[in-house]
Amino acid sequence: MEHLTLNTGAKIPLVGLGTWDLRDETCVSLVSEAIRLGYRLIDTAQMYDNEKEVGQGIAQTNVDRDDLFITTKLDSRSNGYKQALEGISRSLDNLNLDYVDLLLVHEPYSNDLAMYEALSEAYHDGKVKAIGISNYNQKRFEQFLKNVDIIPAVNQVECHLQFQKWVLQQKLKEHGTIMQAWSPLSQGKLGFEKQPEFLQLSEKYKKSPAQIVLRFLTQRGISVIPKTRRIECLEENMSIFDFQLLPEEMNLLKSLDKDTTLFSWTEY
């Protein structure tokens, strides 16, 4: 597994498991199986309503806690300083963990600065190893930076072939913030696996179109958290570090960017 270094000095895996929409025993078993297969980054959120199941999946493994990288996110129920403090305690209880490796403000809420103050306090108390934000575009990110003492370690955003966010990634990099991609495989909405570019690259590297996409993003220095319900896809999504796309192939895939979101609820 390859890693990126956060502005805290901690290492974050380039590939993790996203758990959006995973519920009940399916979530428990997938999390535990992912860790057994070598995943160390597991991403959840209050909004997903599955923190308890993620925690149960972690508890079923025998991997040392310090070898795992667990992320969760505070949603609108924690929209305020006091509410965020309570939300942090609730998430730790749900996960049955003493700390999380990364805690994010899930969206640019009205009281996000007060929420972030609570995150900063939890960071100093050792309940959180790194803090950051999610779904902040460049304008909101720059506004946010003017009012915080701790630079976000991560900005987790929608990023895939149709919405590649090169400018945002560069702006984040200038401030020492890592960009992480949710929905890196675009939830199967783009049909990129049928495009000639992918068929040719798949044949050349003996990799699936999904693996080509994930390698494209990770070669850019973007951590990815694809979600799947299938064990074979868990294995496939991890098996991307034994090949390297050439510069001209990276440029070919870059040309597919439409700078367009797939989700109407985002503010991009």
CSV table of C-alpha atoms in Angstrom, one decimal:
chain,number,residue,atom,x,y,z
A,1,MET,CA,0.0,0.0,0.0
A,2,GLU,CA,1.2,3.5,-0.9
A,3,HIS,CA,0.6,6.4,1.5
A,4,LEU,CA,0.5,10.2,1.6
A,5,THR,CA,1.9,12.3,4.4
A,6,LEU,CA,-0.6,14.6,6.2
A,7,ASN,CA,0.4,18.0,7.5
A,8,THR,CA,0.5,16.3,11.0
A,9,GLY,CA,3.2,13.9,9.9
A,10,ALA,CA,0.8,11.0,9.9
A,11,LYS,CA,0.5,8.6,6.9
A,12,ILE,CA,-2.8,8.1,5.2
A,13,PRO,CA,-3.3,5.2,2.8
A,14,LEU,CA,-3.9,6.0,-0.8
A,15,VAL,CA,-6.8,3.5,-1.0
A,16,GLY,CA,-9.4,2.9,1.6
A,17,LEU,CA,-13.0,1.6,1.9
A,18,GLY,CA,-15.9,4.0,1.7
A,19,THR,CA,-18.9,2.8,3.7
A,20,TRP,CA,-21.7,5.1,2.5
A,21,ASP,CA,-25.0,3.2,2.2
A,22,LEU,CA,-23.5,0.0,3.8
A,23,ARG,CA,-25.8,-1.1,6.6
A,24,ASP,CA,-26.3,-3.8,9.2
A,25,GLU,CA,-24.4,-7.1,8.9
A,26,THR,CA,-23.3,-6.3,5.3
A,27,CYS,CA,-21.4,-3.3,6.7
A,28,VAL,CA,-19.8,-5.3,9.5
A,29,SER,CA,-18.7,-8.2,7.3
A,30,LEU,CA,-17.3,-5.9,4.5
A,31,VAL,CA,-15.3,-3.8,7.0
A,32,SER,CA,-13.8,-6.9,8.7
A,33,GLU,CA,-13.1,-8.6,5.3
A,34,ALA,CA,-11.5,-5.4,3.9
A,35,ILE,CA,-9.1,-5.2,6.8
A,36,ARG,CA,-8.3,-8.9,6.4
A,37,LEU,CA,-7.5,-8.3,2.8
A,38,GLY,CA,-5.1,-5.5,3.7
A,39,TYR,CA,-7.2,-2.3,3.8
A,40,ARG,CA,-6.1,0.0,6.6
A,41,LEU,CA,-8.2,3.1,5.8
A,42,ILE,CA,-11.9,2.8,6.6
A,43,ASP,CA,-14.2,5.9,6.1
A,44,THR,CA,-17.5,6.4,7.7
A,45,ALA,CA,-19.7,9.3,8.9
A,46,GLN,CA,-22.5,10.2,11.2
A,47,MET,CA,-24.6,10.8,8.2
A,48,TYR,CA,-24.1,7.2,7.0
A,49,ASP,CA,-25.8,5.9,10.2
A,50,ASN,CA,-23.3,3.0,10.3
A,51,GLU,CA,-20.6,4.0,12.8
A,52,LYS,CA,-21.6,1.2,15.2
A,53,GLU,CA,-21.4,-1.4,12.4
A,54,VAL,CA,-18.0,-0.1,11.3
A,55,GLY,CA,-16.8,-0.4,14.8
A,56,GLN,CA,-18.1,-3.9,15.1
A,57,GLY,CA,-16.3,-4.8,11.8
A,58,ILE,CA,-13.0,-3.4,13.2
A,59,ALA,CA,-13.5,-5.3,16.5
A,60,GLN,CA,-13.7,-8.6,14.6
A,61,THR,CA,-10.1,-8.2,13.3
A,62,ASN,CA,-6.9,-8.7,15.0
A,63,VAL,CA,-5.0,-5.8,13.4
A,64,ASP,CA,-3.4,-3.4,15.9
A,65,ARG,CA,-5.4,-0.3,16.3
A,66,ASP,CA,-2.4,1.9,15.5
A,67,ASP,CA,-2.0,0.2,12.1
A,68,LEU,CA,-5.5,1.3,11.1
A,69,PHE,CA,-6.6,4.7,9.8
A,70,ILE,CA,-10.3,5.4,10.7
A,71,THR,CA,-12.1,8.5,9.4
A,72,THR,CA,-15.5,9.8,10.4
A,73,LYS,CA,-17.4,13.0,9.8
A,74,LEU,CA,-19.7,15.3,11.8
A,75,ASP,CA,-23.0,16.2,10.1
A,76,SER,CA,-25.7,18.9,10.6
A,77,ARG,CA,-26.7,17.4,14.0
A,78,SER,CA,-23.3,18.7,15.2
A,79,ASN,CA,-23.7,22.2,13.8
A,80,GLY,CA,-22.3,24.2,16.6
A,81,TYR,CA,-19.4,24.0,19.2
A,82,LYS,CA,-21.3,22.2,22.0
A,83,GLN,CA,-23.1,20.0,19.5
A,84,ALA,CA,-19.8,19.1,17.8
A,85,LEU,CA,-18.3,18.2,21.2
A,86,GLU,CA,-21.2,15.9,21.8
A,87,GLY,CA,-21.0,14.5,18.3
A,88,ILE,CA,-17.4,13.6,18.7
A,89,SER,CA,-18.1,11.7,21.9
A,90,ARG,CA,-21.0,10.0,20.2
A,91,SER,CA,-18.9,8.9,17.2
A,92,LEU,CA,-16.2,7.5,19.5
A,93,ASP,CA,-18.8,5.6,21.5
A,94,ASN,CA,-20.4,4.3,18.3
A,95,LEU,CA,-17.1,3.2,16.9
A,96,ASN,CA,-16.0,1.9,20.3
A,97,LEU,CA,-12.6,3.6,19.8
A,98,ASP,CA,-10.5,5.8,22.0
A,99,TYR,CA,-9.6,8.0,19.0
A,100,VAL,CA,-10.1,8.4,15.3
A,101,ASP,CA,-7.3,9.2,12.9
A,102,LEU,CA,-9.2,11.8,10.9
A,103,LEU,CA,-12.3,13.8,11.8
A,104,LEU,CA,-14.0,16.0,9.2
A,105,VAL,CA,-16.8,18.6,9.1
A,106,HIS,CA,-19.0,16.9,6.5
A,107,GLU,CA,-20.2,20.0,4.7
A,108,PRO,CA,-19.8,23.8,4.9
A,109,TYR,CA,-22.5,24.2,7.6
A,110,SER,CA,-23.6,27.6,8.9
A,111,ASN,CA,-21.6,27.1,12.2
A,112,ASP,CA,-18.7,25.2,10.6
A,113,LEU,CA,-16.1,27.4,12.4
A,114,ALA,CA,-17.6,26.6,15.8
A,115,MET,CA,-17.6,22.9,14.8
A,116,TYR,CA,-14.0,23.1,13.8
A,117,GLU,CA,-13.1,24.7,17.1
A,118,ALA,CA,-14.5,21.6,18.8
A,119,LEU,CA,-12.5,19.4,16.4
A,120,SER,CA,-9.4,21.4,17.3
A,121,GLU,CA,-10.0,20.8,21.0
A,122,ALA,CA,-10.4,17.1,20.4
A,123,TYR,CA,-7.2,17.1,18.4
A,124,HIS,CA,-5.3,18.7,21.3
A,125,ASP,CA,-6.9,16.2,23.7
A,126,GLY,CA,-5.7,13.3,21.6
A,127,LYS,CA,-9.2,12.1,20.7
A,128,VAL,CA,-8.5,12.9,17.1
A,129,LYS,CA,-5.2,12.5,15.3
A,130,ALA,CA,-6.0,14.9,12.4
A,131,ILE,CA,-8.8,17.2,11.5
A,132,GLY,CA,-10.2,18.5,8.2
A,133,ILE,CA,-13.2,19.3,6.1
A,134,SER,CA,-15.3,17.8,3.3
A,135,ASN,CA,-17.2,19.2,0.3
A,136,TYR,CA,-15.5,22.6,0.3
A,137,ASN,CA,-14.9,24.2,-3.0
A,138,GLN,CA,-12.0,26.6,-3.6
A,139,LYS,CA,-13.9,29.7,-2.5
A,140,ARG,CA,-15.2,28.2,0.7
A,141,PHE,CA,-11.8,26.6,1.5
A,142,GLU,CA,-10.0,29.9,1.2
A,143,GLN,CA,-12.6,31.7,3.3
A,144,PHE,CA,-12.4,28.9,5.9
A,145,LEU,CA,-8.6,29.2,6.1
A,146,LYS,CA,-8.8,32.8,7.1
A,147,ASN,CA,-10.6,31.9,10.3
A,148,VAL,CA,-8.9,28.8,11.7
A,149,ASP,CA,-5.6,28.1,13.4
A,150,ILE,CA,-5.2,24.5,12.3
A,151,ILE,CA,-4.9,24.0,8.6
A,152,PRO,CA,-7.2,21.2,7.5
A,153,ALA,CA,-5.2,18.0,6.9
A,154,VAL,CA,-7.8,16.8,4.3
A,155,ASN,CA,-10.5,18.1,2.1
A,156,GLN,CA,-12.7,15.2,1.0
A,157,VAL,CA,-14.6,16.0,-2.2
A,158,GLU,CA,-16.3,14.5,-5.1
A,159,CYS,CA,-13.6,13.6,-7.6
A,160,HIS,CA,-13.7,11.3,-10.6
A,161,LEU,CA,-13.1,11.3,-14.4
A,162,GLN,CA,-15.9,13.7,-15.2
A,163,PHE,CA,-15.0,16.0,-12.2
A,164,GLN,CA,-11.2,15.9,-11.8
A,165,LYS,CA,-10.6,19.1,-9.8
A,166,TRP,CA,-7.0,19.9,-10.8
A,167,VAL,CA,-7.2,23.6,-9.7
A,168,LEU,CA,-8.7,22.7,-6.3
A,169,GLN,CA,-6.0,20.1,-5.7
A,170,GLN,CA,-3.3,22.6,-6.5
A,171,LYS,CA,-4.8,25.2,-4.2
A,172,LEU,CA,-5.1,22.6,-1.4
A,173,LYS,CA,-1.5,21.5,-2.0
A,174,GLU,CA,-0.3,25.1,-1.6
A,175,HIS,CA,-1.6,25.1,2.0
A,176,GLY,CA,-0.6,21.6,2.8
A,177,THR,CA,-4.0,20.0,2.6
A,178,ILE,CA,-4.5,16.6,1.0
A,179,MET,CA,-7.4,16.1,-1.5
A,180,GLN,CA,-9.3,12.9,-1.0
A,181,ALA,CA,-11.9,11.6,-3.5
A,182,TRP,CA,-15.3,10.2,-2.6
A,183,SER,CA,-17.1,8.5,-5.4
A,184,PRO,CA,-13.9,8.0,-7.4
A,185,LEU,CA,-15.6,5.5,-9.6
A,186,SER,CA,-18.6,7.8,-10.1
A,187,GLN,CA,-21.0,5.2,-8.7
A,188,GLY,CA,-20.9,3.5,-12.1
A,189,LYS,CA,-22.8,6.4,-13.7
A,190,LEU,CA,-20.3,7.3,-16.5
A,191,GLY,CA,-19.9,4.0,-18.3
A,192,PHE,CA,-16.2,4.7,-18.8
A,193,GLU,CA,-15.5,1.0,-19.0
A,194,LYS,CA,-17.0,1.0,-22.5
A,195,GLN,CA,-14.8,3.8,-23.8
A,196,PRO,CA,-12.0,2.9,-26.2
A,197,GLU,CA,-9.4,4.7,-24.0
A,198,PHE,CA,-10.1,2.3,-21.2
A,199,LEU,CA,-10.4,-0.8,-23.3
A,200,GLN,CA,-6.9,-0.1,-24.7
A,201,LEU,CA,-5.3,0.6,-21.3
A,202,SER,CA,-7.1,-2.4,-19.8
A,203,GLU,CA,-5.7,-4.7,-22.4
A,204,LYS,CA,-2.2,-3.2,-22.1
A,205,TYR,CA,-1.9,-3.4,-18.3
A,206,LYS,CA,-4.3,-6.4,-17.8
A,207,LYS,CA,-6.3,-4.3,-15.4
A,208,SER,CA,-10.0,-3.5,-15.2
A,209,PRO,CA,-11.3,0.0,-16.2
A,210,ALA,CA,-12.0,0.7,-12.5
A,211,GLN,CA,-8.4,-0.1,-11.7
A,212,ILE,CA,-7.2,2.3,-14.4
A,213,VAL,CA,-9.3,5.1,-12.9
A,214,LEU,CA,-8.1,4.5,-9.4
A,215,ARG,CA,-4.5,4.4,-10.6
A,216,PHE,CA,-5.0,7.7,-12.5
A,217,LEU,CA,-6.3,9.4,-9.3
A,218,THR,CA,-3.7,7.9,-6.9
A,219,GLN,CA,-0.8,8.8,-9.3
A,220,ARG,CA,-2.0,12.4,-8.9
A,221,GLY,CA,-1.6,12.1,-5.2
A,222,ILE,CA,-5.3,11.7,-4.4
A,223,SER,CA,-6.4,9.3,-1.7
A,224,VAL,CA,-9.5,7.4,-2.8
A,225,ILE,CA,-12.2,5.7,-0.9
A,226,PRO,CA,-14.3,3.6,-3.3
A,227,LYS,CA,-17.3,1.8,-1.9
A,228,THR,CA,-18.3,-1.8,-2.9
A,229,ARG,CA,-20.5,-4.6,-1.6
A,230,ARG,CA,-18.5,-7.3,-3.5
A,231,ILE,CA,-15.5,-9.1,-2.1
A,232,GLU,CA,-13.9,-9.4,-5.6
A,233,CYS,CA,-14.1,-5.6,-6.0
A,234,LEU,CA,-12.5,-5.1,-2.6
A,235,GLU,CA,-9.6,-7.1,-3.9
A,236,GLU,CA,-9.5,-5.4,-7.2
A,237,ASN,CA,-9.6,-1.9,-5.9
A,238,MET,CA,-6.5,-2.6,-3.8
A,239,SER,CA,-4.5,-4.2,-6.7
A,240,ILE,CA,-3.4,-1.0,-8.4
A,241,PHE,CA,0.1,-0.5,-7.3
A,242,ASP,CA,1.9,-2.9,-9.6
A,243,PHE,CA,1.7,-0.7,-12.7
A,244,GLN,CA,2.3,2.9,-13.6
A,245,LEU,CA,0.4,5.0,-16.2
A,246,LEU,CA,2.7,6.8,-18.6
A,247,PRO,CA,2.6,10.7,-18.8
A,248,GLU,CA,0.8,10.6,-22.2
A,249,GLU,CA,-1.8,8.1,-20.7
A,250,MET,CA,-2.4,10.4,-17.7
A,251,ASN,CA,-2.9,13.3,-20.2
A,252,LEU,CA,-5.3,11.2,-22.2
A,253,LEU,CA,-7.5,10.5,-19.1
A,254,LYS,CA,-7.2,14.2,-18.0
A,255,SER,CA,-8.8,15.2,-21.4
A,256,LEU,CA,-12.0,13.4,-20.3
A,257,ASP,CA,-12.6,15.9,-17.5
A,258,LYS,CA,-15.9,17.8,-18.0
A,259,ASP,CA,-15.7,19.8,-14.7
A,260,THR,CA,-19.2,18.7,-13.9
A,261,THR,CA,-20.7,17.2,-10.8
A,262,LEU,CA,-22.8,14.1,-10.9
A,263,PHE,CA,-24.8,15.1,-7.8
A,264,SER,CA,-27.3,17.9,-7.7
A,265,TRP,CA,-27.0,18.5,-3.9
A,266,THR,CA,-23.4,19.6,-4.1
A,267,GLU,CA,-22.6,23.3,-4.2
A,268,TYR,CA,-19.8,23.1,-6.8
